[in-house]
GROMACS .gro file of C-alpha atoms in nm:
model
  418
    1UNK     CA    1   0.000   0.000   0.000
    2UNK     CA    2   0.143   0.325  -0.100
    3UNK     CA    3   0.212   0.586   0.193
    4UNK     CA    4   0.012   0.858   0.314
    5UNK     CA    5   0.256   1.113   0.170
    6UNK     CA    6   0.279   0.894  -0.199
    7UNK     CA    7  -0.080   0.912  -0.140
    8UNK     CA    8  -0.085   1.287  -0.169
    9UNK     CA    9   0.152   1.326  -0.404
   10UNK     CA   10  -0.092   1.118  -0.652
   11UNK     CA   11  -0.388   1.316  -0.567
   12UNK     CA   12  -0.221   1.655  -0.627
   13UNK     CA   13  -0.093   1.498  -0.962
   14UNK     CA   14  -0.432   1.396  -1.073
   15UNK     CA   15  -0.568   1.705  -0.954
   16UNK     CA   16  -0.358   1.899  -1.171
   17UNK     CA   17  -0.399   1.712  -1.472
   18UNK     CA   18  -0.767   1.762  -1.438
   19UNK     CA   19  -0.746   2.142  -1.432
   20UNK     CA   20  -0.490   2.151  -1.702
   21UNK     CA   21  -0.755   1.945  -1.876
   22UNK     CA   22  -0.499   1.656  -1.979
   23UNK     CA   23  -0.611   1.284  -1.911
   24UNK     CA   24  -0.463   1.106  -1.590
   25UNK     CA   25  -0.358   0.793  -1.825
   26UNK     CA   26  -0.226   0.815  -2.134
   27UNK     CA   27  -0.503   0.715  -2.389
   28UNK     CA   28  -0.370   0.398  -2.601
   29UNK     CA   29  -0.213   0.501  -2.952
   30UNK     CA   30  -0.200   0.303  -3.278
   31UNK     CA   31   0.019   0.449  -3.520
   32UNK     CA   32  -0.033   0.529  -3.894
   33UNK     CA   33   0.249   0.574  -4.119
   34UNK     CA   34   0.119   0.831  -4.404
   35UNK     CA   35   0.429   0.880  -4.691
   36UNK     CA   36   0.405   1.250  -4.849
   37UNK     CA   37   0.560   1.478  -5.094
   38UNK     CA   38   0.512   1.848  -4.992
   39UNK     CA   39   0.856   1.927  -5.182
   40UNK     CA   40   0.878   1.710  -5.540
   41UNK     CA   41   0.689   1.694  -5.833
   42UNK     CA   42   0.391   1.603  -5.694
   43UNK     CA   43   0.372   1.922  -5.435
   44UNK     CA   44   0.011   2.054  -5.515
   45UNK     CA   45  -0.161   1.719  -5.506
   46UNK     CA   46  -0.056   1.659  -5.134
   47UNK     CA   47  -0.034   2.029  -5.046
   48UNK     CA   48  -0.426   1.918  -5.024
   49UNK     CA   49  -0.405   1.544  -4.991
   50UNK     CA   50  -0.165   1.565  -4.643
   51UNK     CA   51  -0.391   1.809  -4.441
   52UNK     CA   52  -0.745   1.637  -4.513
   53UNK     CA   53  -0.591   1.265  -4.388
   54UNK     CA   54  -0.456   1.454  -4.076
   55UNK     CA   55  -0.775   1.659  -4.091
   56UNK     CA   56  -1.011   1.345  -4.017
   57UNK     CA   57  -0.829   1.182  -3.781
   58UNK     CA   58  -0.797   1.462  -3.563
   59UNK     CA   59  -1.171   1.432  -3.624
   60UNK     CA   60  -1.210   1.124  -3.503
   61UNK     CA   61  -0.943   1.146  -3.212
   62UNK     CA   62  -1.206   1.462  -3.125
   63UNK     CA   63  -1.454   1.236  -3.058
   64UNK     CA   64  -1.285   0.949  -2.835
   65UNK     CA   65  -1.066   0.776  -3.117
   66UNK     CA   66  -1.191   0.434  -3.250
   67UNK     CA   67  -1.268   0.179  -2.995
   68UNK     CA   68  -1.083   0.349  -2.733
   69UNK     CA   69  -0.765   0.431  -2.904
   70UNK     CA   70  -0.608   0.723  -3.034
   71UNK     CA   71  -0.478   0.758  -3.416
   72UNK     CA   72  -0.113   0.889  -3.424
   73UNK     CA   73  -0.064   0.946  -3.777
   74UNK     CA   74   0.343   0.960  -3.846
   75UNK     CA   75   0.427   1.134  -4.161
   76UNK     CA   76   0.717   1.154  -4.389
   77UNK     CA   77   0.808   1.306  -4.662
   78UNK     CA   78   1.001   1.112  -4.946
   79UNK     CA   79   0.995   1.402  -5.185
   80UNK     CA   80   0.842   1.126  -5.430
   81UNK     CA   81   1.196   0.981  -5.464
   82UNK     CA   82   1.235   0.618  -5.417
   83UNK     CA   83   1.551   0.603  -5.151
   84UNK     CA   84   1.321   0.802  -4.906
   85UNK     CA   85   0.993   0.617  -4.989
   86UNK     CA   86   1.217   0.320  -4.825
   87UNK     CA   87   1.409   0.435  -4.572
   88UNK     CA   88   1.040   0.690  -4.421
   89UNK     CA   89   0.880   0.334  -4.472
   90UNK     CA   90   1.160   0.139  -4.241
   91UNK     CA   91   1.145   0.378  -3.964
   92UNK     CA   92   0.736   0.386  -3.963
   93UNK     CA   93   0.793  -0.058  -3.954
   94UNK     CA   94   1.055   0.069  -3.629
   95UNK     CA   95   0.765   0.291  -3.486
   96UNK     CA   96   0.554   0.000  -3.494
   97UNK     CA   97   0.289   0.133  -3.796
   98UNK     CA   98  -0.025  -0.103  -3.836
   99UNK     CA   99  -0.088   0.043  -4.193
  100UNK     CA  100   0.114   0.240  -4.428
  101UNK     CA  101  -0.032   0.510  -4.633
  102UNK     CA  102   0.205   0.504  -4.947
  103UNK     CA  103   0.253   0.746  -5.234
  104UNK     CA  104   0.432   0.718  -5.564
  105UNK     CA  105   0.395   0.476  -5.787
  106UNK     CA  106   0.762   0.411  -5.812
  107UNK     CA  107   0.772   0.361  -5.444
  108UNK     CA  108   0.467   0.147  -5.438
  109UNK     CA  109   0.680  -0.086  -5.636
  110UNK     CA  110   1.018  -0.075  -5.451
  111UNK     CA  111   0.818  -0.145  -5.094
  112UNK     CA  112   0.554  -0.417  -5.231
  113UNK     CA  113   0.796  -0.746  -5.105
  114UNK     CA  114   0.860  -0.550  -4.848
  115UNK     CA  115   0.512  -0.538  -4.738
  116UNK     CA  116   0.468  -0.893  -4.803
  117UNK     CA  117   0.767  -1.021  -4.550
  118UNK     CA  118   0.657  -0.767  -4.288
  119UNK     CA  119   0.312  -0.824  -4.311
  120UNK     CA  120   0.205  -0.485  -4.287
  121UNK     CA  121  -0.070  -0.330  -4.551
  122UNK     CA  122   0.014  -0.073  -4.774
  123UNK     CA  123  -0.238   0.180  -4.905
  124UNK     CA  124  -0.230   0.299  -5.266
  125UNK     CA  125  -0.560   0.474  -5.387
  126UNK     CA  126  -0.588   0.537  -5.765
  127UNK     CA  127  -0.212   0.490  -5.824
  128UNK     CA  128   0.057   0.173  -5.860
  129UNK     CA  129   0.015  -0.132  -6.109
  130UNK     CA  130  -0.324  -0.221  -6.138
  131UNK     CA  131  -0.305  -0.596  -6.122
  132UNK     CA  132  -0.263  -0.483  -5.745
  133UNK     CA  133  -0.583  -0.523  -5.695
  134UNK     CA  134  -0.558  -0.910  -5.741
  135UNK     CA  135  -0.527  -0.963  -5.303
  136UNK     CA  136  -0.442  -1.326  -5.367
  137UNK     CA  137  -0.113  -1.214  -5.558
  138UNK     CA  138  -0.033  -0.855  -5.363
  139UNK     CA  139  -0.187  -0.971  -5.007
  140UNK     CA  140  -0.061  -0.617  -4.802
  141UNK     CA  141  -0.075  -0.395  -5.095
  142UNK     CA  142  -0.451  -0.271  -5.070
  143UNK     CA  143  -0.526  -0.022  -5.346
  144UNK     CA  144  -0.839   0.059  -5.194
  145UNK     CA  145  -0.987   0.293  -5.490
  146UNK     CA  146  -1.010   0.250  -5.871
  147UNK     CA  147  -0.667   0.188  -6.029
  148UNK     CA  148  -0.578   0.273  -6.394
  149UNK     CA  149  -0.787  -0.048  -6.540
  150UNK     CA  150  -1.083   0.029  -6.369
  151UNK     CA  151  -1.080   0.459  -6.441
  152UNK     CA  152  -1.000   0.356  -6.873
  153UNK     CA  153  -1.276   0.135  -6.830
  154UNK     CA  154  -1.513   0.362  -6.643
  155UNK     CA  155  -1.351   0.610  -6.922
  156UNK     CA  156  -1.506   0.436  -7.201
  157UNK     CA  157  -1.821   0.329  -7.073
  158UNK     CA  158  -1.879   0.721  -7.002
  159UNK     CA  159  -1.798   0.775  -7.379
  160UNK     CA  160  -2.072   0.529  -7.466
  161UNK     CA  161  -2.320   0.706  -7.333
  162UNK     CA  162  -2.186   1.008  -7.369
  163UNK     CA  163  -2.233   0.940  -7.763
  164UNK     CA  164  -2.538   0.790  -7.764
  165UNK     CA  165  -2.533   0.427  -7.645
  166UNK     CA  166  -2.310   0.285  -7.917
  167UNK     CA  167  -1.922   0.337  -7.973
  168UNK     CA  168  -1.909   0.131  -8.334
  169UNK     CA  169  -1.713   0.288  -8.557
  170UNK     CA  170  -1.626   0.584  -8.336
  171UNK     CA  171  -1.274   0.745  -8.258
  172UNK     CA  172  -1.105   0.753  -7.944
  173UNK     CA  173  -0.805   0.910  -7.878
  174UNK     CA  174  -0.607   0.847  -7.563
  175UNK     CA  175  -0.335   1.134  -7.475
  176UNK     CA  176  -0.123   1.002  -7.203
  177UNK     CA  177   0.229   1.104  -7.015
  178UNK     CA  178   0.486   0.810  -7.177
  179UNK     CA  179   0.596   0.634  -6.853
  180UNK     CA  180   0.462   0.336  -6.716
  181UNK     CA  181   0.148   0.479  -6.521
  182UNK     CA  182   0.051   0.635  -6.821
  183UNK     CA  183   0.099   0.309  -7.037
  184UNK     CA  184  -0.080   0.123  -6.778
  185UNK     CA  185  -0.446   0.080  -6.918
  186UNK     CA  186  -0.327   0.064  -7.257
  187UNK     CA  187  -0.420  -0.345  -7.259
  188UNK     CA  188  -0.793  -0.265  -7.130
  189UNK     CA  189  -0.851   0.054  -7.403
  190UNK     CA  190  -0.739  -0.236  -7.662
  191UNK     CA  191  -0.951  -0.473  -7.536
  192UNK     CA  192  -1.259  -0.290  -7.543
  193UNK     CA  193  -1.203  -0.098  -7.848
  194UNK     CA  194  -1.205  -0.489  -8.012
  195UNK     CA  195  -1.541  -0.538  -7.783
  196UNK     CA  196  -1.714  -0.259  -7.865
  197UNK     CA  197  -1.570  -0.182  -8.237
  198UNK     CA  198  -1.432   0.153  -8.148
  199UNK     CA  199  -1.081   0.278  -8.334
  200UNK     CA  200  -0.838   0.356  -8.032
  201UNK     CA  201  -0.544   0.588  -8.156
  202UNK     CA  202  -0.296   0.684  -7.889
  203UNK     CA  203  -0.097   0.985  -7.851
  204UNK     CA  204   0.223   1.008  -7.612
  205UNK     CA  205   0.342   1.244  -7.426
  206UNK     CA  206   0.690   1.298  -7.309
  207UNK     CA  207   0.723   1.371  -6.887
  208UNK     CA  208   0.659   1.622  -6.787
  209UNK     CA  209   0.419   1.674  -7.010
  210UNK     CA  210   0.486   2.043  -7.079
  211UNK     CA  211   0.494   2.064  -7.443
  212UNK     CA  212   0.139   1.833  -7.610
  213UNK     CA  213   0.058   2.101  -7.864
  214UNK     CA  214   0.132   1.863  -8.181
  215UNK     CA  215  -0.010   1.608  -8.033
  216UNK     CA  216  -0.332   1.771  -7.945
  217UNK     CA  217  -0.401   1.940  -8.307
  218UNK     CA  218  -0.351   1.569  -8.406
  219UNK     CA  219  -0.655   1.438  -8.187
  220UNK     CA  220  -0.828   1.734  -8.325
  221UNK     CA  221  -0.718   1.882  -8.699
  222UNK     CA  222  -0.614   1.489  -8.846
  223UNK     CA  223  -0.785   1.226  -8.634
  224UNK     CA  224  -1.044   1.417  -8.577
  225UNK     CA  225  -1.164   1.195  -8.270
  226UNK     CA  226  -1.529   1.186  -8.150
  227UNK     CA  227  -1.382   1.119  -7.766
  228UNK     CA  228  -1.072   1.183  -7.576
  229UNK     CA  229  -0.922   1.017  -7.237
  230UNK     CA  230  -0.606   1.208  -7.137
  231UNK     CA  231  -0.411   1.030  -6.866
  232UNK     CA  232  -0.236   1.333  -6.742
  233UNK     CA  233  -0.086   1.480  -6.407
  234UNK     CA  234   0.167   1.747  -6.259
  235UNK     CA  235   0.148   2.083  -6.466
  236UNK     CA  236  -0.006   1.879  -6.774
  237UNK     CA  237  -0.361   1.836  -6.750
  238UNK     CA  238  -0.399   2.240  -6.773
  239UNK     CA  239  -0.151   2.248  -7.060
  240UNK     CA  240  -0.383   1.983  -7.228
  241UNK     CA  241  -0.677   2.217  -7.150
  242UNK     CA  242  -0.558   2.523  -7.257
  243UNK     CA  243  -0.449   2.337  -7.578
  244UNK     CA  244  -0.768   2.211  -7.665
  245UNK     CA  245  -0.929   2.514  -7.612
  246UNK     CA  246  -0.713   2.689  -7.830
  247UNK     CA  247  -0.733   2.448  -8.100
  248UNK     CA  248  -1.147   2.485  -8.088
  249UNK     CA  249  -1.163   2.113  -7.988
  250UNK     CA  250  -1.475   2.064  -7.766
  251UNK     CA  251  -1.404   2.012  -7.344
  252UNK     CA  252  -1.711   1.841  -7.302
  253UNK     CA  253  -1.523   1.557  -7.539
  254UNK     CA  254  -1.267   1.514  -7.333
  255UNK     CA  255  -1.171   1.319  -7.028
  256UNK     CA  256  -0.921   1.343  -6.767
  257UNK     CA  257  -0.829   1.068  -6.499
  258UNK     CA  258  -0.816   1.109  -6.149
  259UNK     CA  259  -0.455   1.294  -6.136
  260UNK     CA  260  -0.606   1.501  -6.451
  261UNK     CA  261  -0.874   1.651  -6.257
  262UNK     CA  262  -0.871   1.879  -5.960
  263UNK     CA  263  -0.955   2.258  -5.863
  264UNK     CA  264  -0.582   2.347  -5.938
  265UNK     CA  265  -0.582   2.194  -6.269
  266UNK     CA  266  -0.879   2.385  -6.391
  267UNK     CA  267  -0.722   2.718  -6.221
  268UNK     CA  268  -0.394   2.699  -6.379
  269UNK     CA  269  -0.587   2.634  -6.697
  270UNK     CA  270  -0.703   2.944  -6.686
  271UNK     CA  271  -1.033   2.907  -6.471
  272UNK     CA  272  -1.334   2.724  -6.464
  273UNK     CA  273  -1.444   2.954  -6.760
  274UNK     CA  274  -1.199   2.864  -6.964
  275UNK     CA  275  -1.234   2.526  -6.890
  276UNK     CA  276  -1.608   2.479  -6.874
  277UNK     CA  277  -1.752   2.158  -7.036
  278UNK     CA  278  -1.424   1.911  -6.917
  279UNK     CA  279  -1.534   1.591  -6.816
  280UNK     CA  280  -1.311   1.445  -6.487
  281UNK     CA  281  -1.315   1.075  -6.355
  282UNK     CA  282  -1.289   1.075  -5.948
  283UNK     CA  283  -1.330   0.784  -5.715
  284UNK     CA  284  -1.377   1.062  -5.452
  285UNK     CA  285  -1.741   1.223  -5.405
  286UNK     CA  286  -1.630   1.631  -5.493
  287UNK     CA  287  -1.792   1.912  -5.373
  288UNK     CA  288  -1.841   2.103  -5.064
  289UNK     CA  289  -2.198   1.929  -4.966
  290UNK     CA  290  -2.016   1.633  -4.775
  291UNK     CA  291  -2.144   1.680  -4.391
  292UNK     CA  292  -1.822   1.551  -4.282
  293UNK     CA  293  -1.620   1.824  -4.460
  294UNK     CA  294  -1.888   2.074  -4.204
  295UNK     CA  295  -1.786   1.887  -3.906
  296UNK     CA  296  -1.392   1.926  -3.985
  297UNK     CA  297  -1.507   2.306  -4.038
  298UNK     CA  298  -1.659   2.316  -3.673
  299UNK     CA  299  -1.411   2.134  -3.498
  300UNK     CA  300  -1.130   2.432  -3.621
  301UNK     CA  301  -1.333   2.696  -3.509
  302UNK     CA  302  -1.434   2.540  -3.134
  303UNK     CA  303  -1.101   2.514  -3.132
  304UNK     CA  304  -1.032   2.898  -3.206
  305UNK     CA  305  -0.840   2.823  -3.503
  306UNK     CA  306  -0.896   2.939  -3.874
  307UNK     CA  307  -1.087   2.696  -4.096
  308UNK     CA  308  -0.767   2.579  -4.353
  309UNK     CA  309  -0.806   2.666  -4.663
  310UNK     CA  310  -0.728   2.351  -4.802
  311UNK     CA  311  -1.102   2.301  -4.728
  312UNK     CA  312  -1.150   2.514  -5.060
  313UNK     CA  313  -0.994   2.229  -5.297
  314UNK     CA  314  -1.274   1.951  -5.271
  315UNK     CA  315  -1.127   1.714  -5.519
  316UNK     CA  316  -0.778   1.634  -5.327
  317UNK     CA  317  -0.933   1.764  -4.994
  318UNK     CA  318  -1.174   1.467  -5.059
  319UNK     CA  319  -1.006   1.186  -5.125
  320UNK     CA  320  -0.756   1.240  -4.828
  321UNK     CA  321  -1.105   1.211  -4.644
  322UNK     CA  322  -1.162   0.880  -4.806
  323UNK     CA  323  -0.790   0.759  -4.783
  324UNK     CA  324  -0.781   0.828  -4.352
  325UNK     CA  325  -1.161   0.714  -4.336
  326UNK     CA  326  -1.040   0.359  -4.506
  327UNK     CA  327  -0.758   0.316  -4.258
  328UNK     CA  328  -1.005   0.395  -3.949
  329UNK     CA  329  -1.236   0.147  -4.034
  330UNK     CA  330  -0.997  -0.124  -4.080
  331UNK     CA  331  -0.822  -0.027  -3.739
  332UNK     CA  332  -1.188  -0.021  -3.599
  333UNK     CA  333  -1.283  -0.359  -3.714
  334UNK     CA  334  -0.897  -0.486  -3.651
  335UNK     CA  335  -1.002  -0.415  -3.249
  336UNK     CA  336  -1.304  -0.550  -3.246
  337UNK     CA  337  -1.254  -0.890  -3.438
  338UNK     CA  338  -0.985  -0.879  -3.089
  339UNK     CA  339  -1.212  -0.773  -2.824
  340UNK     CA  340  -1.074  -0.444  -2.802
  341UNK     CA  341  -0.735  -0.576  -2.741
  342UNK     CA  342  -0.460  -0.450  -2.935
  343UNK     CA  343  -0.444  -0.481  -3.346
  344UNK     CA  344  -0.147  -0.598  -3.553
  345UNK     CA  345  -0.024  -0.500  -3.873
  346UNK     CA  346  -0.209  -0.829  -3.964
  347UNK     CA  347  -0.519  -0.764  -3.820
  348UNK     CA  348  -0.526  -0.442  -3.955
  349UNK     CA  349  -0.488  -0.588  -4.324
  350UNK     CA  350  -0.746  -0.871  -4.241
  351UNK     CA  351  -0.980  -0.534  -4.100
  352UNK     CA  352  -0.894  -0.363  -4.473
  353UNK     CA  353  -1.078  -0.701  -4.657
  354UNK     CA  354  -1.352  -0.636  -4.434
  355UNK     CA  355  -1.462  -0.309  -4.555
  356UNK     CA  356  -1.798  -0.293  -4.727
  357UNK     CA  357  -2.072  -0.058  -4.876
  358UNK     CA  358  -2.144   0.024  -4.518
  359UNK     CA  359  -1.837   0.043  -4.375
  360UNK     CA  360  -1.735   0.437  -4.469
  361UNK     CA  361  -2.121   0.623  -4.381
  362UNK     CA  362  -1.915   0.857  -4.133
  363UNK     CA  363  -1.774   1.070  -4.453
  364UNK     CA  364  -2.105   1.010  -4.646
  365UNK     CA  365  -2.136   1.066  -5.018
  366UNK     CA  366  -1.782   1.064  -5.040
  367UNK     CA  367  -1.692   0.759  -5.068
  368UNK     CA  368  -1.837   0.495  -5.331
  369UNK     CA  369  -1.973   0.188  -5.192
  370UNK     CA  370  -1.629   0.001  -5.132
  371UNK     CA  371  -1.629  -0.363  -5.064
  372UNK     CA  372  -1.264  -0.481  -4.990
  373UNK     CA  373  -1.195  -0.840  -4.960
  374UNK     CA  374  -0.939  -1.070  -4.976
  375UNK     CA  375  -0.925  -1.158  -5.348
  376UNK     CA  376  -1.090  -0.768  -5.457
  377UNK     CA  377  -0.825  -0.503  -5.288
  378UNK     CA  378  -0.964  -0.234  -5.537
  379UNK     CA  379  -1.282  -0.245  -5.319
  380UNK     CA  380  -1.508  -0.312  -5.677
  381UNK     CA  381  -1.341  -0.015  -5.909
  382UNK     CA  382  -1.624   0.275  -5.870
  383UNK     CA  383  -1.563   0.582  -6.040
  384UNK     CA  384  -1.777   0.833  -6.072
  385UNK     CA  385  -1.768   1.131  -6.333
  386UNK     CA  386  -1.785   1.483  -6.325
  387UNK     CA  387  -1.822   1.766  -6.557
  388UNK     CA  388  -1.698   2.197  -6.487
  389UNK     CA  389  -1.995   2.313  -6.532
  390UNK     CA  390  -2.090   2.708  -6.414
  391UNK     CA  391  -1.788   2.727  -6.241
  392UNK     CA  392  -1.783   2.415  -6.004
  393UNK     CA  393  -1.723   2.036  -6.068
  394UNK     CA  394  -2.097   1.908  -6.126
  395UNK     CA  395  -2.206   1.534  -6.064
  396UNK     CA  396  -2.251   1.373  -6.424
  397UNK     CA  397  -2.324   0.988  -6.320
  398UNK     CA  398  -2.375   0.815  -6.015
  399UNK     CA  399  -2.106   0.597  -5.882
  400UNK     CA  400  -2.039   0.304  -6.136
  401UNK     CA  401  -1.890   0.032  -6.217
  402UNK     CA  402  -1.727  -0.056  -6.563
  403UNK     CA  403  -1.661  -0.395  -6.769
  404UNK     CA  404  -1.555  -0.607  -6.473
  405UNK     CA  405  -1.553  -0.910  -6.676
  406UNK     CA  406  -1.301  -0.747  -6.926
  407UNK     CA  407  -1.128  -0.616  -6.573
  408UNK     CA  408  -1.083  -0.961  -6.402
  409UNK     CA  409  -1.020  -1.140  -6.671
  410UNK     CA  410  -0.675  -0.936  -6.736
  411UNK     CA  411  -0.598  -0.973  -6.366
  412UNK     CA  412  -0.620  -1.352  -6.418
  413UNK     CA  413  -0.428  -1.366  -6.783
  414UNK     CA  414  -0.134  -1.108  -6.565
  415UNK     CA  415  -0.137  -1.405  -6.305
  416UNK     CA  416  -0.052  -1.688  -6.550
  417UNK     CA  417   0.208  -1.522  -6.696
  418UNK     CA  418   0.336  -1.431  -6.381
   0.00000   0.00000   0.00000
């Protein structure tokens, strides 16, 4: 039994940690590793991307953490170079992170065997090979959004409709940066322009993608193509804009992929003016009319602190919503599958492949209806398209999901050569 005077000590300890409002036991912490690039190439996607995932789970620490722990979210940035994508993703394996958040494609490949023999799931939404999503072959690498398959196929099944139910005999262009994410859905355009008796004529770029004037008056003056799909990211996608608009090519023909279609694209295009009619493919819900976006808003301001205005970019703001919300709910149902007790890296990727359509409702519209499992680690490949349209991004389908046969059965014909 402690002393009388031990005894006091403790009391006037736990009195003052109640009136400097900090807890008298440490709350439990799992920690997140999150991978960034503030500084490289990539600097205005997660000048956005960063604050939103730190955004919601200071959200949810807010309001008691999930299942009784706290989120510690441990970022580093890798500048999008390789050597630092591997050496920020060692130390977050020494600070014992459950899940890693990664980012570059590049890097996504260096630390995939590395996952594997550490058993600890990797996070790659919308980038990295696409035959990730195969969970048999890639078991910790968990795309966890629609990869480049899944956004050429949603691509052309917009285009479909978009020109009136029927593609046969139509032109297609497909203007992409020439490296290997932009030469990834080149097998599934080929497919379906056999399927669906479309001409496919492709048009590459050079990185970084600065100078695409020849090859846009191609698409436009000689090919003269009925739709475009323009794989395109960094500074490019408003070069491509400003190109087309110049050339008198029509925006509402053309389609941009998920790194081809945010606020600062359109802005360094010239403005939503100038680039009214675009088309954009998203696997995020954009837009401001997300309660969950409010809630961020209101926590700020109880706080006494300015609302950031990242909050103004919905597109990237958005899908680091999505990308932290994923990672809570497979920490969530990591805990409970043990009782509360404390998750592993393992039970964390087990709590990813147990995500379904009901799994995200805390961020709402926002996220498609994802249904991760074991063998699906895309979560079902929704996309969902919208158009600029009077100065904002407007809804122009619901979410959807396109040719999975075609998709699946190039993720089995990539495992038997493999």
């Amino acid at each position: 039994m402690p002393s009388n005077g031990l005894k006091r000590l403790f009391g006037a300890a736990v009195a003052a940690m109640a009136l400097s409002g900090a807890p008298a036991f440490a709350q439990k912490e799992i920690t997140v590793g999150f991978q960034s690039d503030r500084v490289g190439l990539t600097q205005t996607i997660c000048a956005v991307i960063c604050p939103a995932f730190h955004d919601y789970m200071a959200l949810v620490n807010s309001k008691g953490g999930v299942e009784g722990y706290k989120i510690k979210v441990l970022e580093i940035d890798t500048e999008y170079k390789v050597p630092q994508g591997v050496e920020a993703y060692e130390r977050m394996k020494k600070e014992g992170a459950v899940a890693v958040a990664l980012y570059g494609t590049a890097i996504v490949a260096a630390l995939t065997q590395r996952l594997n023999d550490d058993k600890i799931p990797g996070t790659a939404p919308g980038f990295g090979n696409a035959v990730a999503a195969d969970g048999k072959r890639y078991p910790y690498l968990i795309p966890m959004a629609a990869g480049y398959w899944s956004q050429a196929a949603g691509g052309v099944q917009f285009a479909k409709q978009t020109l009136g139910g029927s593609l046969k005999g139509k032109k297609l262009g497909y203007l992409y940066i020439d490296n290997p994410a932009g030469r990834e859905p080149l097998p599934i355009l080929e497919a379906l322009a056999k399927i669906e008796g479309f001409e496919l004529k492709t048009f590459a770029v050079p990185a970084p993608g600065l100078e695409l004037g020849a090859q846009v008056l191609d698409i436009a003056q000689r090919y003269r193509a009925d739709f475009v799909m323009a794989h395109l990211f960094g500074r490019s996608p408003s070069v491509a804009i400003k190109e087309f608009k110049r050339v008198g090519y029509p925006l509402s023909k053309v389609l941009g992929f998920v790194w081809s279609a945010a606020e600062a694209d359109v802005e360094a295009a010239g403005g939503f003016g100038v680039a009214e009619g675009y088309y954009t493919v998203q696997f995020a819900g954009v837009g401001q009319d997300y309660p969950v976006r409010a809630e961020i808003a209101d926590m700020y301001k109880k706080q006494g602190k300015p609302v950031p205005r990242e909050l103004a970019s919905t597109v990237y703001y958005n899908r680091g919503i999505v990308w932290a919300a994923a990672h809570v709910e497979a920490i969530r149902n990591a805990v409970k599958a043990k009782a509360g007790g404390m998750p592993t890296s393992e039970d964390v990727k087990k709590g990813f492949e147990t995500i379904n359509a009901n799994s995200l409702a805390a961020v709402g519209g926002i996220s498609p209806p994802l249904e991760i499992t074991a063998e699906d680690h895309e979560g079902g490949g929704w996309v969902q398209i919208f158009q600029v349209k009077g100065g904002k991004f407007v809804k122009a389908s619901e979410w959807m999901q396109a040719y999975r046969d075609v998709v699946k059965k190039h993720l089995e014909a990539d495992a038997k050569r493999n």
